[in-house]
Each structure stands twice: as structure tokens, then as C-alpha cells.
Tab-separated table of C-alpha atoms in Angstrom:
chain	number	residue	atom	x	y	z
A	128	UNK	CA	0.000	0.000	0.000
A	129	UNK	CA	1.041	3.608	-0.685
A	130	UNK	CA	-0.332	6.776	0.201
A	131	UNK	CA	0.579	10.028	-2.154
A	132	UNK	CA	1.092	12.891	-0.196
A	133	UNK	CA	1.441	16.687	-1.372
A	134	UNK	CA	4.421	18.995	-1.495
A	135	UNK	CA	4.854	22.174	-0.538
A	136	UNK	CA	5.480	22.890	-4.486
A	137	UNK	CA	2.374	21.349	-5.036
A	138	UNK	CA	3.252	17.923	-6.737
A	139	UNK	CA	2.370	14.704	-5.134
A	140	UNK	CA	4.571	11.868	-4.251
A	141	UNK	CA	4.756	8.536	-3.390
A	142	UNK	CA	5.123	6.948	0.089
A	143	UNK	CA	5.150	3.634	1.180
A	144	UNK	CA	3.884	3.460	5.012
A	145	UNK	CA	5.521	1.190	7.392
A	146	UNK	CA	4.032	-2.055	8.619
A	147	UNK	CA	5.033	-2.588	12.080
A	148	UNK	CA	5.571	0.268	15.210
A	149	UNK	CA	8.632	0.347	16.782
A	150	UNK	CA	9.040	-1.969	19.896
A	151	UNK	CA	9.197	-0.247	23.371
A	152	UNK	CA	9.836	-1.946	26.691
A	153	UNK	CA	7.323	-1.264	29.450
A	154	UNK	CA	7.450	1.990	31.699
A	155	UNK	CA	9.563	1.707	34.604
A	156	UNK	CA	10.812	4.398	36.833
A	157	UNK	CA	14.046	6.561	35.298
A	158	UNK	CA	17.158	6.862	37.365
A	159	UNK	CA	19.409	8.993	36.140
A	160	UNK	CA	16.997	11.972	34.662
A	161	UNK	CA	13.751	13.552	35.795
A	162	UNK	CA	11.428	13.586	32.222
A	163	UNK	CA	7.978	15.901	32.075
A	164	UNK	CA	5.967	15.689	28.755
A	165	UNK	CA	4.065	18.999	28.005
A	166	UNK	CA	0.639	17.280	27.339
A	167	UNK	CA	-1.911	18.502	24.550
A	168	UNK	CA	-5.457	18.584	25.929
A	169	UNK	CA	-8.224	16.768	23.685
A	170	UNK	CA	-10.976	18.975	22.258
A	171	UNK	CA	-14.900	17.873	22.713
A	172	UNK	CA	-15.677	18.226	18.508
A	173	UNK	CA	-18.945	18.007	18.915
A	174	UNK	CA	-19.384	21.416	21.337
A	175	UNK	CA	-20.838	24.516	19.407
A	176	UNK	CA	-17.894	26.447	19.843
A	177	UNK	CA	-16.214	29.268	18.058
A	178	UNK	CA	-12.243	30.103	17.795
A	179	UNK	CA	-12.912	32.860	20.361
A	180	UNK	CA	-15.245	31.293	22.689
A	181	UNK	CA	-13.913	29.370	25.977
A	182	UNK	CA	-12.479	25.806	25.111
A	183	UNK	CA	-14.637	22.798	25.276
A	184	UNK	CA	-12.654	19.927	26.846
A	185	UNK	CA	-12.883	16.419	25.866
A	186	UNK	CA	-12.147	15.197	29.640
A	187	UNK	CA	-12.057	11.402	29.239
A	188	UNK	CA	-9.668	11.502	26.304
A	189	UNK	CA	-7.817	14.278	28.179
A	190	UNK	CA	-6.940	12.258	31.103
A	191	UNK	CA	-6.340	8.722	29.045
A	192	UNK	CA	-3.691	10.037	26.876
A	193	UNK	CA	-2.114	11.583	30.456
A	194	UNK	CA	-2.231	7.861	32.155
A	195	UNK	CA	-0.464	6.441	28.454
A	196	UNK	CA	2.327	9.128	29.225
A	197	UNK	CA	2.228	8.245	33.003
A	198	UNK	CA	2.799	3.900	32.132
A	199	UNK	CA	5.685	4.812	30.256
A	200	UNK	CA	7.435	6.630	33.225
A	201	UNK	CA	7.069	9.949	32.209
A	202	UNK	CA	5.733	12.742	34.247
A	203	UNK	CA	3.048	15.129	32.973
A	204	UNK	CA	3.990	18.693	32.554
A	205	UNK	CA	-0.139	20.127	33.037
A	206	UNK	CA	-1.922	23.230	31.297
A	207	UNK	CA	1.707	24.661	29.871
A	208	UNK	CA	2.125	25.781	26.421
A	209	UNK	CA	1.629	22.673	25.259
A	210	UNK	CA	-2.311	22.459	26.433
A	211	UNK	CA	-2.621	25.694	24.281
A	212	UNK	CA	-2.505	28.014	27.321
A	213	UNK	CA	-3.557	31.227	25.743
A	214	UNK	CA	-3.994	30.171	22.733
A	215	UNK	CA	-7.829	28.724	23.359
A	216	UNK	CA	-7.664	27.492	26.815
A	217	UNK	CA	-8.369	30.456	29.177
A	218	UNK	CA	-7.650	30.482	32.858
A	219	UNK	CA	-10.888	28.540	33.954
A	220	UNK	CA	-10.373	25.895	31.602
A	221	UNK	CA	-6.554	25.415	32.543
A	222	UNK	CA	-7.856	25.318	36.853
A	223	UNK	CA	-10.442	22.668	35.592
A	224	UNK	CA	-7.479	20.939	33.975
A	225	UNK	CA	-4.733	21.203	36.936
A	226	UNK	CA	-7.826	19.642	39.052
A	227	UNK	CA	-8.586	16.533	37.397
A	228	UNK	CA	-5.093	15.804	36.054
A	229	UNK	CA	-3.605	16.403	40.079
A	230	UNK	CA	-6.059	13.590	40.840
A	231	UNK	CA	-5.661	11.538	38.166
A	232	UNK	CA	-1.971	11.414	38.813
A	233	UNK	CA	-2.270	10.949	42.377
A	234	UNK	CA	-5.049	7.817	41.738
A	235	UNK	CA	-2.203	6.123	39.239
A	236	UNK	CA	0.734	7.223	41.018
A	237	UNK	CA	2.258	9.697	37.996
A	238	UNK	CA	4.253	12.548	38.816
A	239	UNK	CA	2.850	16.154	37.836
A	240	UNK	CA	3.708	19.224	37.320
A	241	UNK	CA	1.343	21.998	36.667
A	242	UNK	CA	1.332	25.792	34.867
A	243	UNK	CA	0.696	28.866	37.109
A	244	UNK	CA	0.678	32.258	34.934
A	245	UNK	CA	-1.517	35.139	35.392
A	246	UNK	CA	-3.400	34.553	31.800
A	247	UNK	CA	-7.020	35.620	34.475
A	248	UNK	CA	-6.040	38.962	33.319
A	249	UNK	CA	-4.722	40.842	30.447
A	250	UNK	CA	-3.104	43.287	31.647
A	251	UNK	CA	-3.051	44.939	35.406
A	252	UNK	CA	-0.801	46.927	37.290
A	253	UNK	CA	2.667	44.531	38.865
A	254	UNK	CA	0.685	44.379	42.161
A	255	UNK	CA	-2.253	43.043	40.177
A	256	UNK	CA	-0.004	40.383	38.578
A	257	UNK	CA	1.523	39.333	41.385
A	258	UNK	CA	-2.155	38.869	43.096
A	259	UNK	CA	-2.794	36.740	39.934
A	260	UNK	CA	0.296	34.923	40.107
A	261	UNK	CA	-0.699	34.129	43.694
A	262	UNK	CA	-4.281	33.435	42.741
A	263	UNK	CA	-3.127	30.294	40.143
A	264	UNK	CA	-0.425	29.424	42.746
A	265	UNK	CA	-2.570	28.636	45.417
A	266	UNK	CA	-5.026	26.491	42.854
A	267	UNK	CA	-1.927	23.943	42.037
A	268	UNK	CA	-0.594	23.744	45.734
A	269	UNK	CA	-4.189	23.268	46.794
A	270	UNK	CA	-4.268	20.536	43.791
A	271	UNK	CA	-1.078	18.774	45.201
A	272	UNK	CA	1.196	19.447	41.988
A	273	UNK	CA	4.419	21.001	41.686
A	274	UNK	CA	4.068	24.622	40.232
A	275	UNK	CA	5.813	25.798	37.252
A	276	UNK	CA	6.191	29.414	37.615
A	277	UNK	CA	5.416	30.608	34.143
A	278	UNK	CA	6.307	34.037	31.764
A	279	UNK	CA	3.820	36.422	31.919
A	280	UNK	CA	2.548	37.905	29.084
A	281	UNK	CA	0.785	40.845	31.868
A	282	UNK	CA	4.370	41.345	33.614
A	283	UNK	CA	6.417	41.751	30.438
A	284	UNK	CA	3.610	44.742	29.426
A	285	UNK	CA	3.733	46.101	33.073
A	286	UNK	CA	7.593	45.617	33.903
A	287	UNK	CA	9.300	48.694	33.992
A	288	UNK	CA	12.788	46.920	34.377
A	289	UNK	CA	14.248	44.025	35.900
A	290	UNK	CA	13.544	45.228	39.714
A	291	UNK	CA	9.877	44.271	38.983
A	292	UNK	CA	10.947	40.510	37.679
A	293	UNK	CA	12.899	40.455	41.384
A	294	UNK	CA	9.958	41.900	42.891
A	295	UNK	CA	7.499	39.644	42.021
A	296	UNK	CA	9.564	36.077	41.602
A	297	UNK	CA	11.345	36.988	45.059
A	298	UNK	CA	7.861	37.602	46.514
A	299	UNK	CA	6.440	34.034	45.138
A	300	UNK	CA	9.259	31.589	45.827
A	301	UNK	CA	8.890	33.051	49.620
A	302	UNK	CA	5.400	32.043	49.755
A	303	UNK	CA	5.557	29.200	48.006
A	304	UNK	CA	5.334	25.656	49.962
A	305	UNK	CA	7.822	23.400	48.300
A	306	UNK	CA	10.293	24.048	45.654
A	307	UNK	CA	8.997	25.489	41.809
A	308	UNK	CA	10.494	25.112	38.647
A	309	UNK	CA	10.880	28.263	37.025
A	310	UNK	CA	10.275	28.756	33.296
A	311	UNK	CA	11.455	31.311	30.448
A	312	UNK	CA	9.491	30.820	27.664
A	313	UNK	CA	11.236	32.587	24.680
A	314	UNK	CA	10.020	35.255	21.909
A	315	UNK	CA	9.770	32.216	19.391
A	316	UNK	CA	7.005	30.454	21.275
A	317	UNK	CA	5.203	33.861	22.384
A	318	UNK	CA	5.801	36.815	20.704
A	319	UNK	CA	4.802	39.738	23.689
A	320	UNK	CA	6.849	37.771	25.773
A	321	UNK	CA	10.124	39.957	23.757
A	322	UNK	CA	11.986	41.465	26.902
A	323	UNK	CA	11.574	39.358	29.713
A	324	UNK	CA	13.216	39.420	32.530
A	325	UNK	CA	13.623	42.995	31.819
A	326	UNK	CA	15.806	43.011	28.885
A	327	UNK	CA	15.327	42.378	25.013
A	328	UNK	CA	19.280	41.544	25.558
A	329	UNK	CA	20.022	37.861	26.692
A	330	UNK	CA	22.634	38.418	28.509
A	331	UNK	CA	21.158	41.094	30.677
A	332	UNK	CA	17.727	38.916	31.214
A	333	UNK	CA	20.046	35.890	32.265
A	334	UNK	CA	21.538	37.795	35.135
A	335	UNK	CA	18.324	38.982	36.186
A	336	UNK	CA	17.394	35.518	35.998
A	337	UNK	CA	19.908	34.108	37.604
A	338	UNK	CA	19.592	36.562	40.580
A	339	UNK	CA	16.104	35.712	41.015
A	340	UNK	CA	17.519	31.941	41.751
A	341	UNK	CA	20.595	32.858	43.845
A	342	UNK	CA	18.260	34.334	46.481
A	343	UNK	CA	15.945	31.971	46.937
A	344	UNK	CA	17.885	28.358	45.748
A	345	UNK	CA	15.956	26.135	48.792
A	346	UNK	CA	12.530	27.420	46.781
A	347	UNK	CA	13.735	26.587	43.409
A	348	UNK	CA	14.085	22.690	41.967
A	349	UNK	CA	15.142	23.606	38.848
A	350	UNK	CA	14.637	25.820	35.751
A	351	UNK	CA	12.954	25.657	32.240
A	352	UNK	CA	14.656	27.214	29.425
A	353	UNK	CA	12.886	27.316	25.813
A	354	UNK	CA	15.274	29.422	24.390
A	355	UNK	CA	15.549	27.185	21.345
A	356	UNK	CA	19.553	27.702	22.266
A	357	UNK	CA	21.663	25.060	23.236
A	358	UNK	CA	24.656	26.613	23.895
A	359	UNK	CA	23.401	29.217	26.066
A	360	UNK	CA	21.081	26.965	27.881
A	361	UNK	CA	24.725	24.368	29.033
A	362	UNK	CA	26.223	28.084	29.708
A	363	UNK	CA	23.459	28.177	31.813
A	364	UNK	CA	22.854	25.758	33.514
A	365	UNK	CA	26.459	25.507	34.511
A	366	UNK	CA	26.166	28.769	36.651
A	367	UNK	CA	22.883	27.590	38.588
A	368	UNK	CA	23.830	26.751	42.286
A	369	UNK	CA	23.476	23.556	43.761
A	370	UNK	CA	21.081	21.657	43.523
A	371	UNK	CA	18.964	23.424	41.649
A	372	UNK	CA	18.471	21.460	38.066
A	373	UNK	CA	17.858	22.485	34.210
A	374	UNK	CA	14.708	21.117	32.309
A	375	UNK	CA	15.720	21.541	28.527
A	376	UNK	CA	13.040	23.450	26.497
A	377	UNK	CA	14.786	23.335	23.661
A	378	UNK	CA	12.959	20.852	20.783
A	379	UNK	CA	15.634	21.760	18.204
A	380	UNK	CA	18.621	19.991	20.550
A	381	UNK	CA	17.552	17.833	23.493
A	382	UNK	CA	19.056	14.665	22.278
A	383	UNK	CA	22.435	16.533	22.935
A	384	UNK	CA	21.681	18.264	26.403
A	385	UNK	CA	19.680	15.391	28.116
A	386	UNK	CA	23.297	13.527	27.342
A	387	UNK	CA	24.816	15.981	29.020
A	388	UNK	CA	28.978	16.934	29.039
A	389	UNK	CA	31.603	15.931	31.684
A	390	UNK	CA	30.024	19.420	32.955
A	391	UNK	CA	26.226	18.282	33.916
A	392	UNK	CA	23.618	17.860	31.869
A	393	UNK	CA	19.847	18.958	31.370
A	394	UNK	CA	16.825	17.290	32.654
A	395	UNK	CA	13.433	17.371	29.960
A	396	UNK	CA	10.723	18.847	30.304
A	397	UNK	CA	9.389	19.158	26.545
A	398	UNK	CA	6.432	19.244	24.500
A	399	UNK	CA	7.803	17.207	21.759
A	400	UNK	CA	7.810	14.060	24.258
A	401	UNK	CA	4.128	14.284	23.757
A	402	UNK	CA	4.043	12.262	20.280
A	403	UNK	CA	7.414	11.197	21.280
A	404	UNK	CA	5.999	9.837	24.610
A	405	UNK	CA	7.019	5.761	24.348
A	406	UNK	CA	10.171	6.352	22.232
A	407	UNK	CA	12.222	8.741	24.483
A	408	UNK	CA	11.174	6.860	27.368
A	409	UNK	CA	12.829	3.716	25.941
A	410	UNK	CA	15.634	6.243	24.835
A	411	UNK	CA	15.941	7.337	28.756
A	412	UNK	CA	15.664	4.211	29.914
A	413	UNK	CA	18.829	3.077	27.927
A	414	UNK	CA	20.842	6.255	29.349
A	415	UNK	CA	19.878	4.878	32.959
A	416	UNK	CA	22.008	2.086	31.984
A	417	UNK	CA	25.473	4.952	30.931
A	418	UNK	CA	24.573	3.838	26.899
A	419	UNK	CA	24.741	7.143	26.028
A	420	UNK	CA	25.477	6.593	22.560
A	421	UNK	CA	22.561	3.994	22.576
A	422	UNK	CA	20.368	6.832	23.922
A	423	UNK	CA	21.655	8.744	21.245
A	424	UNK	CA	21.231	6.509	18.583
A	425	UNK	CA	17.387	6.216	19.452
A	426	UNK	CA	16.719	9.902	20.205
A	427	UNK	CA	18.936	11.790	17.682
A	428	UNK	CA	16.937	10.816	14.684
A	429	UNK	CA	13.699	12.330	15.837
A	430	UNK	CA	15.128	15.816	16.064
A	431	UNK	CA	14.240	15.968	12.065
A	432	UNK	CA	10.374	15.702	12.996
A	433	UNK	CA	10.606	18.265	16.353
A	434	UNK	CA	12.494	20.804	14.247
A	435	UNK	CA	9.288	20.257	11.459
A	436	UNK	CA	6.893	20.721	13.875
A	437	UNK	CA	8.585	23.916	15.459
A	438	UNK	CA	9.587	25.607	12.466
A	439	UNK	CA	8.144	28.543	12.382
A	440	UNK	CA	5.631	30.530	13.411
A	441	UNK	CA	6.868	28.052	16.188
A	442	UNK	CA	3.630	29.170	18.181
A	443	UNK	CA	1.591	26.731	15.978
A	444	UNK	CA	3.294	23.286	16.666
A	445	UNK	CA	0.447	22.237	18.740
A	446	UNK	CA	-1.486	21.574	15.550
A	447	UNK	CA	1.307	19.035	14.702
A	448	UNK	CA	0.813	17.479	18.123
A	449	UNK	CA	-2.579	16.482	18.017
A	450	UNK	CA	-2.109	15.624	14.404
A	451	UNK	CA	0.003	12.950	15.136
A	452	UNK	CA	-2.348	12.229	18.408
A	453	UNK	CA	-5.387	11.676	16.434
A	454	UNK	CA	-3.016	9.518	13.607
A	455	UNK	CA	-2.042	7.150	16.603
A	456	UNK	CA	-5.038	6.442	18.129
A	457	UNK	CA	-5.012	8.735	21.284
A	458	UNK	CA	-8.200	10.460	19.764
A	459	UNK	CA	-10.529	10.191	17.797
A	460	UNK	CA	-10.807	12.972	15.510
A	461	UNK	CA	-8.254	15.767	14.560
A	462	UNK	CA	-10.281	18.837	16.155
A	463	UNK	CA	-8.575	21.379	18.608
A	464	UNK	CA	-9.325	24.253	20.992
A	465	UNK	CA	-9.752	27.713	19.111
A	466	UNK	CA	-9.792	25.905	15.468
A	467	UNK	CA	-6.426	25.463	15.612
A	468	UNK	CA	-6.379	22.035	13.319
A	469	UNK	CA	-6.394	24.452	10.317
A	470	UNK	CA	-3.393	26.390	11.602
A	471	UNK	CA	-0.605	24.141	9.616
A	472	UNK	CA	-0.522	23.424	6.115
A	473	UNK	CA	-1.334	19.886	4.446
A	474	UNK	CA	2.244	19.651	2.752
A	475	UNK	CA	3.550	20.429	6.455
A	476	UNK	CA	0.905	17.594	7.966
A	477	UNK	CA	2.087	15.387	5.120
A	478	UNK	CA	5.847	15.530	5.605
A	479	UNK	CA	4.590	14.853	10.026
A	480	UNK	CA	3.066	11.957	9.223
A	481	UNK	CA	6.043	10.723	7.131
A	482	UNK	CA	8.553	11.722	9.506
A	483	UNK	CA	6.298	10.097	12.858
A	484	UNK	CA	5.869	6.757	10.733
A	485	UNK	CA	9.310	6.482	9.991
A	486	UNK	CA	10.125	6.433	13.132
A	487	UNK	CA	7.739	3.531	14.193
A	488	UNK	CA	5.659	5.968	16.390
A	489	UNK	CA	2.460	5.029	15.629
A	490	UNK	CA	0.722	1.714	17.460
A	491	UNK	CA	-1.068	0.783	14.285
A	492	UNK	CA	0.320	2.039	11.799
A	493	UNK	CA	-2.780	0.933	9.105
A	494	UNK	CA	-4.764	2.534	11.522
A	495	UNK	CA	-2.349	5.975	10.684
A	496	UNK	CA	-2.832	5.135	6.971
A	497	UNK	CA	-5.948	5.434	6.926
A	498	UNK	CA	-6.763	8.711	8.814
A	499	UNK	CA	-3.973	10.353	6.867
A	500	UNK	CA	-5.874	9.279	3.748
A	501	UNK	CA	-9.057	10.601	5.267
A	502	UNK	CA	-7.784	13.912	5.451
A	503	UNK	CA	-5.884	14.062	2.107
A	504	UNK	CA	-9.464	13.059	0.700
A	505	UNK	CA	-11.109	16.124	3.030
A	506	UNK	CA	-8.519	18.214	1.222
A	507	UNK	CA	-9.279	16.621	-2.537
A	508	UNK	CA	-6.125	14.277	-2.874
A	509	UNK	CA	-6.738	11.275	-4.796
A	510	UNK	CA	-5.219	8.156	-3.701
């Protein structure tokens, strides 16, 4: 069987779809690195919705493709980017989320992680951001997750300079109960996040964001960075005191930075382990064991299909997420908050599903086959 797929020039050719997935071992705790996938929610397609209305949440499908992450060992990074925070799911939604996910994970025993931002608002003064911050704080400590301190789209309007970064941070990580990872999201996943940390200039942000940790280390487990960077993030992460770890970001180079140097090396937490979920598990596992080579020889080939689904606009590589979701079974139809299905081109779902089925990542992949020739039909390609 073959399935013609379109180019971005417009001409169609020929592929010939694998027959059998590639074979994973079962989940079992990792040893040597602490791995979060950043997990898509599942839309409800049959809601009367519109792109601008709030989200309608397919729960059940939601939670089920959380517990497949969860029985391969990895831990769920909840309503992040990922979940399309702010781009469909509003604040409500993402509490609903952090609420059933939280209890989910603590019925199956999976480790969590969830988003706090300040997305309630649009815009406030810094005291109203930090009362926002606190707001969606005290929802995920209340939930029993770990919070993720996120960028805020309000405090990089309102910030008049990296004092108010110090101000605010300092004045969560006191508050908070246990330890937070902290995350800078970069221009190239959010545009009006340009200038955080209270400087359009790298270098000056890092030191603001590196002061921010020094003072507070016993509040902070470990860092973030989606920089899309790798040699700034191992700069990085080199200067970060004791104890306090670095969760790679960065879907253009992870292979290389979960491997780490003689230096150190970066933990994950990524949102290309969603459709990657089984695979880099088996890829971790095999680093538990020092193969790092074998760990590389697993993971490096699927940077081709994160750097296709990140290219840019990089905001929009959600849509190839739950692409590849609905192509392996996790769901059952390829329909996503705010519309967002139509937000990446055919040619650029075509070359996904090449890419993900090359790489064995789909459970069935006839199953695959067929939805991809489903939508090449919705789109008027003949097979």
C-alpha cells in the first residue's frame, strides 16, 4: 500500500507506510533523569464552539492520553504551552485541567507538574499580577502538583525593568510551599513575551534571571529554558547553584543536552515528548544504563520531525501534536481548541506523518494510513 502525499510545491509523491511500530519496553521508573511531557489537551468536537469562545474539553480523552504518558514513566507537565494556554484554553479551563489531572496522577501514582501564569487577566498593574500569580499558585498547591512558575505575558507589558521581575519572583518563591520550577518561555514560542526578565538583551535577562535563583535556591528545583539555544542553555545551567536542576526546552537539541557533558547535563521537560511519549522513554531508559550513545542513537533521529513541527511561526506546533495524536489512536478525531487544526498546512501535515511513521511511532500504523488518507481526501487528494 502507498499513500501520495502533497508537497509544498504542489506535486504529489509517493510513500510507502511502514508495517510494524517500533518496539518499546514497558514503563519503569528513570534513574538517572527527571522527564515531564508537556501534554496537549483533547478537544470535545462536537461542542458549538467558536475560535474565540472558551475551550470545550474532551475530559475522558484528556486524562487517558495523560495515564499512556504516566505507564511509560514519564511525568506530565499540566496546562503549559503545550495544552494551548492562551492560545484557546483560558484560565478557567486550565484550573479545571490542573484539578482533574492532580487527581488523576495521584489515583495512578504519575508525577505532575502543573502551569501557574496570570493569563485571568490581560493586563493589570505589577501588584495586580503578582495577586494573579498568587491566585493560580494557590489552585496547584491546593491541587497537590508542583508549580511551574510561568512568563507572563501581563508582567512583560507592566515591567518597567528588571527590579519588577525580582519583585514579584522573590515575593512568590517566599510564599511558596515546596520548591517550583521556574520557566522562560522565549520570543519564538510567544511573541509579547520579547523582553523578559527585563531586557530584550540575553545576557542582561540571564543575570536577572539568575539573581532571582541565587536568592531563593531552597525554593527553586530547577529551571525551564525554551530558548531554542543550546549553547546558552549548558552556559546556563552551569552557573545555577546547587542543587537546583535544568529542564531543557529546547525541541531543536535535546538529544544533545539530556546527554549531558563531563560538565552536567539537562533534565526534559518538553512538549515534543508528547508524540514522542514511548520512544524517548525507551531512549531514557537506555541512558539509565550509561549507553549514552545507545540513547543517542534512538533519540537523535527524531530531532528531524521536532524541528518540522517547530519551524516557524513556532507558536503553531500544537497543531502538529494532536495531528500525530489523532493519527495514533489517542483520539478520535483531529479537532482542537480555538480551530487550531487548520493552523498548519497539508504539505507540512504530510511531511509529520512521514517523519512520525518512519520512526515507528504510531501503534497501528494501518490505523495511521488510513486517517492520513481521510484527510488528504477532506482536502481533494486522490489516492
Amino acid at each position: 500500500m502507498t499513500v501520495q502525499l502533497p508537497a509544498a510545491d504542489g506535486s504529489l509523491r509517493t510513500y510507502e507506510p511502514r508495517t510494524e511500530p517500533l518496539a518499546v519496553s514497558a514503563g519503569t521508573p528513570f534513574t538517572s533523569r527527571t522527564v515531564f511531557s508537556a501534554a496537549h489537551v483533547v478537544a470535545d468536537p462536537y461542542a458549538d464552539t467558536t475560535p474565540d469562545s472558551p475551550a470545550a474539553v474532551d475530559w475522558d480523552a484528556t486524562l487517558a492520553f495523560r495515564r499512556h504518558l504516566w505507564s511509560h514513566g514519564l511525568g506530565v507537565a499540566e496546562a503549559m504551552d503545550t495544552a494551548q494556554r492562551g492560545m484557546g484554553l483560558d484560565w478557567a479551563g486550565a484550573a479545571e485541567l490542573i484539578r482533574r489531572s492532580a487527581a488523576e496522577a495521584k489515583a495512578v501514582g504519575g508525577r505532575i507538574a502543573c502551569g501557574v501564569g496570570t493569563d485571568q487577566i490581560a493586563s493589570g498593574t505589577v501588584a495586580e499580577i503578582r495577586a494573579a500569580y498568587e491566585e493560580q499558585l494557590a489552585v496547584v498547591e491546593k491541587a497537590g502538583a508542583q508549580p511551574i512558575l510561568m512568563a507572563s505575558r501581563a508582567l512583560a507589558a507592566a515591567a518597567r525593568g528588571p527590579e519588577d521581575y525580582l519583585e514579584v519572583y522573590g515575593h512568590l518563591l517566599r510564599q511558596s510551599a515546596e520548591p517550583v520550577i521556574l520557566h522562560w518561555l522565549g520570543p519564538m514560542f510567544d511573541p509579547a513575551l520579547e523582553g523578559y526578565w527585563g531586557s530584550s538583551d540575553l545576557d542582561a535577562a540571564t543575570e536577572t534571571f539568575l539573581e532571582v535563583i541565587a536568592a531563593h535556591p531552597d525554593k527553586v528545583d530547577g529551571i525551564k529554558v525554551s530558548l531554542l539555544d543550546a549553547g546558552r542553555e549548558v552556559a546556563l545551567r552551569r552557573r545555577l547553584p546547587r542543587g537546583v536542576r535544568c529542564y531543557t526546552g529546547d525541541d531543536f537539541h535535546y538529544p544533545e543536552l539530556i546527554a549531558g557533558d563531563e560538565h552536567g547535563f539537562s533534565h526534559a521537560l518538553l512538549g515534543i515528548f508528547d508524540p514522542l511519549g514511548p520512544l524517548a522513554a525507551e531512549a531514557v531508559r537506555v541512558l539509565d544504563t550509561g549507553d549514552t550513545a545507545g540513547f543517542r542513537r534512538l533519540l537523535d533521529p527524531t530531532v528531524e520531525l521536532s524541528r518540522h513541527l517547530f519551524q516557524p511561526p513556532t507558536r503553531f506546533y500544537k497543531t502538529g501534536v494532536v495531528f500525530l495524536a489523532w493519527l495514533a489512536g489517542h483520539q478520535s478525531h483531529f479537532t482542537m481548541v480555538g480551530g487550531l487544526q487548520s493552523a498548519r498546512s497539508l504539505p507540512h501535515l504530510a511531511r509529520a506523518y512521514e517523519l512520525a511513521d518512519g520512526l515507528g511511532l504510531f501503534p497501528d500504523p494501518k490505523l495511521a494510513e488510513e486517517r492520513m488518507k481521510t484527510l488528504l481526501a477532506l482536502y481533494g487528494v486522490a489516492q
